[in-house]
Coordinates of C-alpha atoms in Angstrom, one line a residue:
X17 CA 94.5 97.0 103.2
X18 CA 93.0 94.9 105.6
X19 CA 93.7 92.0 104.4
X20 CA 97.8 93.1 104.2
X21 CA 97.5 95.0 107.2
X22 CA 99.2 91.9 109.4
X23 CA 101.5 91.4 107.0
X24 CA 102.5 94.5 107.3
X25 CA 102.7 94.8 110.4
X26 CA 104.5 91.4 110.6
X27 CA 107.4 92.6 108.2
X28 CA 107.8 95.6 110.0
X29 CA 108.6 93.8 113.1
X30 CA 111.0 91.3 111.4
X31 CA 113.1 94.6 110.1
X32 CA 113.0 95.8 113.5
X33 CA 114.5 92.5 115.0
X34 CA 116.7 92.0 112.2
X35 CA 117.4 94.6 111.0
X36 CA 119.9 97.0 114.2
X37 CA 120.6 99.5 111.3
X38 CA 116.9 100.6 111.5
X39 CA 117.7 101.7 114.6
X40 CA 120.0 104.4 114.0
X41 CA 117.7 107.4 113.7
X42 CA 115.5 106.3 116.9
X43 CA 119.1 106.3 118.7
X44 CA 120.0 109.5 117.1
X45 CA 116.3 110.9 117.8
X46 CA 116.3 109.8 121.0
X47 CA 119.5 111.1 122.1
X48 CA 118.5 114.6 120.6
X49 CA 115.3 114.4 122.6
X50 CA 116.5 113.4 125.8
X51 CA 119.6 116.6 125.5
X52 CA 116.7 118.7 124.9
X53 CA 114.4 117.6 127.8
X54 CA 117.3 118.2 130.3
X55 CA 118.6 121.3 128.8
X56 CA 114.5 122.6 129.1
X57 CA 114.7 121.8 133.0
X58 CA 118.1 122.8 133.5
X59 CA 117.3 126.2 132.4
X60 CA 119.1 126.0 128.9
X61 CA 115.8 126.6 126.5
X62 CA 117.6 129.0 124.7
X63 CA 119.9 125.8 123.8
X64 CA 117.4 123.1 124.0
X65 CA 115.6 124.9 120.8
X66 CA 118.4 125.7 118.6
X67 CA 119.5 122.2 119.5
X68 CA 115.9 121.1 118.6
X69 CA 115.7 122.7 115.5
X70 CA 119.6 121.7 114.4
X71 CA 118.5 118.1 115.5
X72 CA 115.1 118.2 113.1
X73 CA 117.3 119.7 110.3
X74 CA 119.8 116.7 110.1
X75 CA 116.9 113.9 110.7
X76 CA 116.3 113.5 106.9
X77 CA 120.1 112.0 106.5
X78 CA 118.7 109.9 108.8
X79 CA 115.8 108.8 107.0
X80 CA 117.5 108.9 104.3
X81 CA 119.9 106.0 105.3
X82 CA 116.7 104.1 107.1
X83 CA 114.8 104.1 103.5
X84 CA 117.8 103.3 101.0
X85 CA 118.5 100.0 103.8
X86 CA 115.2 98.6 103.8
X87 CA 114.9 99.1 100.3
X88 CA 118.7 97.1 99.8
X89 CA 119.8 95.5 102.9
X90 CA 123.0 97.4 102.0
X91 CA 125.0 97.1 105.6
X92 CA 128.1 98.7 104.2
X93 CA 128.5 102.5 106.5
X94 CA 130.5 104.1 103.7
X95 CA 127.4 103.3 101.3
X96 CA 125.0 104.4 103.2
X97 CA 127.0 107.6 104.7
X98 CA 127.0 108.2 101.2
X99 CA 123.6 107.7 100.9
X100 CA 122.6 110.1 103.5
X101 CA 124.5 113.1 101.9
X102 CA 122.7 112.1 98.6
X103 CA 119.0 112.2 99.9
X104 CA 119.1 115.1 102.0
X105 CA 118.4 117.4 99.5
X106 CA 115.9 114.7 97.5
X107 CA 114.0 114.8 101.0
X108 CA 114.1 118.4 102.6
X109 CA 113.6 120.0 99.1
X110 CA 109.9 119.0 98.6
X111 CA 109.3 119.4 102.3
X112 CA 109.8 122.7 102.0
X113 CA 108.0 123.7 98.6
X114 CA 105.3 121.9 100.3
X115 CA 105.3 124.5 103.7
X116 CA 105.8 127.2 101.1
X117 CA 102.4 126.9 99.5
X118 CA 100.6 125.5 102.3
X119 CA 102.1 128.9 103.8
X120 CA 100.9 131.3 100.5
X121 CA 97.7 129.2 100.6
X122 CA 97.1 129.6 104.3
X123 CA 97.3 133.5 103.7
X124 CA 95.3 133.9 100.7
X125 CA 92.5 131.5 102.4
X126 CA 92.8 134.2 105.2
X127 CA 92.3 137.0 103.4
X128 CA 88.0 135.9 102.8
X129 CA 88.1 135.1 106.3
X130 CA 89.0 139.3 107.6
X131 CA 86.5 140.1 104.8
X132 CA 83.7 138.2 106.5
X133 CA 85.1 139.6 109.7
X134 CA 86.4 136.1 111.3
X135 CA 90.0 137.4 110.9
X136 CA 90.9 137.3 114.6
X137 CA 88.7 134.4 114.8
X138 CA 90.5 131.6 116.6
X139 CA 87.7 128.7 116.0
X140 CA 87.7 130.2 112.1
X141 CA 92.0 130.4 112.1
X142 CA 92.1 126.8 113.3
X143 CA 89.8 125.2 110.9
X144 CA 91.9 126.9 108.2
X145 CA 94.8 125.5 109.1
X146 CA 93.5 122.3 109.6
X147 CA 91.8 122.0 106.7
X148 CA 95.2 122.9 104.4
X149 CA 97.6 121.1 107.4
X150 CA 96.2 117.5 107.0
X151 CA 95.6 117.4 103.7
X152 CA 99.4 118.7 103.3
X153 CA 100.1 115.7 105.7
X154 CA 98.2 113.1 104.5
X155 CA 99.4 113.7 100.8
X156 CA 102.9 113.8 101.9
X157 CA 103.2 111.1 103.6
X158 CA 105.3 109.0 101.3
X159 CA 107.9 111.9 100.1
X160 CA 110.9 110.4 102.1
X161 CA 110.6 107.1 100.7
X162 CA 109.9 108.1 97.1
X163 CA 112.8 110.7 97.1
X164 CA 115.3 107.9 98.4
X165 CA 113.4 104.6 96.8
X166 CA 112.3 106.0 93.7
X167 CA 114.9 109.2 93.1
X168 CA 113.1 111.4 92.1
X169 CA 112.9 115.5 91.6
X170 CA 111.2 117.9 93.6
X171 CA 108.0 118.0 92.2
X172 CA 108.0 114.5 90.6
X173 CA 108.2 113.2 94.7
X174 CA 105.4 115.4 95.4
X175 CA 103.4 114.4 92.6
X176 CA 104.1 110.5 93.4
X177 CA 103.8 111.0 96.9
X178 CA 100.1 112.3 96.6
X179 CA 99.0 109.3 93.4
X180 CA 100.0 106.8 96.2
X181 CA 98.3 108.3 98.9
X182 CA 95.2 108.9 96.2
X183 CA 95.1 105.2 94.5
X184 CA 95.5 103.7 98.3
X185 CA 93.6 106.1 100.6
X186 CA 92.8 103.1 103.2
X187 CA 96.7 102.5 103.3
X188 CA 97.3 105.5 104.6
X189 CA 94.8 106.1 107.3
X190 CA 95.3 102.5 108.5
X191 CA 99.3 104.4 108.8
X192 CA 98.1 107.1 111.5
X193 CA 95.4 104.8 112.9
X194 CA 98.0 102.2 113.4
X195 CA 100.5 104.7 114.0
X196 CA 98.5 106.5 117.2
X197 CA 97.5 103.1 119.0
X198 CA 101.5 102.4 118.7
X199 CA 102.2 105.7 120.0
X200 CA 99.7 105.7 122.6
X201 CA 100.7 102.2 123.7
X202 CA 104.8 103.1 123.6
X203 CA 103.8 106.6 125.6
X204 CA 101.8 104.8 127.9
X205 CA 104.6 102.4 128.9
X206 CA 107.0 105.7 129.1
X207 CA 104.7 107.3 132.0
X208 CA 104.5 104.1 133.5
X209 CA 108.3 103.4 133.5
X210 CA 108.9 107.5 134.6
X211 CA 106.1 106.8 137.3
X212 CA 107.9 103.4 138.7
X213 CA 110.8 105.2 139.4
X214 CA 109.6 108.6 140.6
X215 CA 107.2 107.0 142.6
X216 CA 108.9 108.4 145.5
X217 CA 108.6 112.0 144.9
X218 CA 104.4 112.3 144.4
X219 CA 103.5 110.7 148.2
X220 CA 102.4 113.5 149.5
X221 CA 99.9 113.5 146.9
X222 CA 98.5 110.0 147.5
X223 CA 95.3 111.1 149.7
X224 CA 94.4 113.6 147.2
X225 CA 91.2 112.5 144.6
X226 CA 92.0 112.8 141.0
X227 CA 90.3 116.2 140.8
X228 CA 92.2 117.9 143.0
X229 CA 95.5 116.4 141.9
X230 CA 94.3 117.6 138.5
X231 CA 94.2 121.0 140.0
X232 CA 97.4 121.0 141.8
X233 CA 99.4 119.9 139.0
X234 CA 97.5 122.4 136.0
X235 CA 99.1 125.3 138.3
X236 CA 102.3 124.2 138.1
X237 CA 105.0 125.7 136.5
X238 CA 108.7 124.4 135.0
X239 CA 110.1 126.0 138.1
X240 CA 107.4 123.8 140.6
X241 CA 108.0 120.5 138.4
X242 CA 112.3 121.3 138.8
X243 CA 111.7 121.8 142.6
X244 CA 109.3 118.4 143.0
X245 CA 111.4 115.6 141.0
X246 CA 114.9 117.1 142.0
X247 CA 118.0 116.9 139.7
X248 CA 117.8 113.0 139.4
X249 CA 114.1 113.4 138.6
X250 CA 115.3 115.5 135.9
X251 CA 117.7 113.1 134.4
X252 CA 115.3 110.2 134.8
X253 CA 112.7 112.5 133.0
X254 CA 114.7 113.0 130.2
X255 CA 116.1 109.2 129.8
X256 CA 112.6 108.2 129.9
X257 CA 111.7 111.2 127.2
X258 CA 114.3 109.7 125.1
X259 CA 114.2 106.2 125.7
X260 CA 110.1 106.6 124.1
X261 CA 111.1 108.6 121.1
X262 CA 114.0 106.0 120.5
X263 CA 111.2 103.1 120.5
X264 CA 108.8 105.4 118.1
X265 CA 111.2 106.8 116.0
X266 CA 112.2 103.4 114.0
X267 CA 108.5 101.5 114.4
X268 CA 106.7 104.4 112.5
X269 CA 108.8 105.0 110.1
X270 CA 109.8 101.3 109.1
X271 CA 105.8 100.7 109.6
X272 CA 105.6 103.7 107.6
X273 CA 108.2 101.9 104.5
X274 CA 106.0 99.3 104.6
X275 CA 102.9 101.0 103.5
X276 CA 104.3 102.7 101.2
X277 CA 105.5 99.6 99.7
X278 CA 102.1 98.1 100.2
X279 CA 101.0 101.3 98.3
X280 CA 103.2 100.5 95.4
X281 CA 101.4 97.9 94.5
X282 CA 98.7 99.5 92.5
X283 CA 100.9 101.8 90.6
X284 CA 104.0 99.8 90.0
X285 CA 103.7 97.6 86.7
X286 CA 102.4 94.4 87.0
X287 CA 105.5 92.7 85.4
X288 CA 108.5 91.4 87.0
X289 CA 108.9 89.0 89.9
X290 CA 106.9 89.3 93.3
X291 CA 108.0 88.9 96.6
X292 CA 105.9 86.4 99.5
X293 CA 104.2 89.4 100.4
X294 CA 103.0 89.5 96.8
X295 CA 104.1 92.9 95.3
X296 CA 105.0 93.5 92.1
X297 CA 108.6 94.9 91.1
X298 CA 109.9 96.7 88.4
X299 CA 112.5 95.0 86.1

């Protein structure tokens, strides 16, 4: 992978700037983010979570349109509005057989641990969940693109989802390695952007050292945070929420298309044509 890594890191950036349909579900994310930031410090949480959740529920037509473009460089809306309402289901289905068992397997894991007495444990619940959760993460990784790319059922995504992540391991750690430093790097320039223009509003805090600004602002509540960046602070807040997740939304995921086409490689069959890159298609 290291030796593709820049190329596939270099393709992902040529979809990105060539591509504006990739954009779409860091616009829609972002927009959804941002309504839920301001609804939080308006008051509305009530609203800012079922929005939230109604938000994460439609994301997979989304994806679904992001995968079936950079797998055709179909540009047509009807085609891919189609698209969407035909990989929803192929998407959300194996998602949610997958948080069923990791669910059944979390609780029967659980039941040893109350035996042993580490029950109410929170170090000995956390481990348990992390050591089902990233498994369940890692192995899923590719079920949005094989479910669109691929079309296949339920358990036939899961099951090819998990042989690519197993034949090409390093491709999907490089993913979430890559993935954090872009996330880091994207969140970083958010604070710094919210910071520029909210400069104003944190004077008073100048001649404070970093330890005691750390414990003035750990105290603080929603109610403080309203009161010290006023309505406009508010709005900016959730711009600049939104504005980040737009930026994310479409790098990680095209990044993520990429490995997974980069993962292909290995189980695909060697006939057919290749591309510059080198992979191997089916004909």
């Amino acid at each position: 992978m290291l030796s593709v890594l820049p190329l596939t890191i270099k393709f992902t950036i040529r979809h990105l700037f060539r591509r504006p349909i990739v954009w779409i579900p860091g616009l829609y994310a972002g927009c959804i983010a941002a309504l839920v930031i301001w609804l939080e410090f308006t008051g509305g949480m009530f609203l800012a979570g079922k929005i939230a959740m109604l938000g994460a529920i439609a994301f997979p037509f989304f994806l679904s349109v992001l995968n079936y473009h950079l797998e055709t460089d179909e540009k047509n809306m009807k085609i891919l509005v189609t698209v969407a309402l035909r990989g929803y289901f192929p998407i959300v289905l194996p998602v949610i057989v997958l948080a069923g068992f990791v669910v059944v397997l979390a609780l029967l894991l659980s039941v040893p641990l109350s035996i042993m007495g580490y029950g109410s444990d929170p170090f000995a619940l956390t481990g348990l969940m992390l050591g089902i959760g990233i498994p369940a993460l890692l192995f899923s990784l590719y079920i949005d693109n094989v479910a669109v790319c691929e079309r296949t059922k339920i358990f036939d995504t899961l099951k090819r989802s998990m042989e690519l992540v197993t034949i090409k391991i390093i491709t999907a750690i490089w993913f979430f390695v890559v993935s954090g430093i872009i996330a880091v790097i994207v969140s970083l320039f958010g604070a710094f952007l919210w910071g520029a223009i909210l400069g104003s509003r944190f004077t008073r805090f100048i001649d404070m050292n970093l330890t005691e600004q750390q414990e003035v602002f750990s105290q603080y509540t929603l109610t403080d945070w309203q009161a010290l960046i006023g309505p406009e602070g508010t709005i900016v807040t959730a711009l600049v929420f939104g504005f980040v997740t737009f930026l994310l939304v479409p790098i990680l995921f095209t990044f993520k298309y990429e490995c997974y086409q980069d993962a292909t490689d290995v189980v695909w069959d060697l006939s057919g044509e290749t591309d510059e890159k080198g992979r191997h298609f089916r004909l």
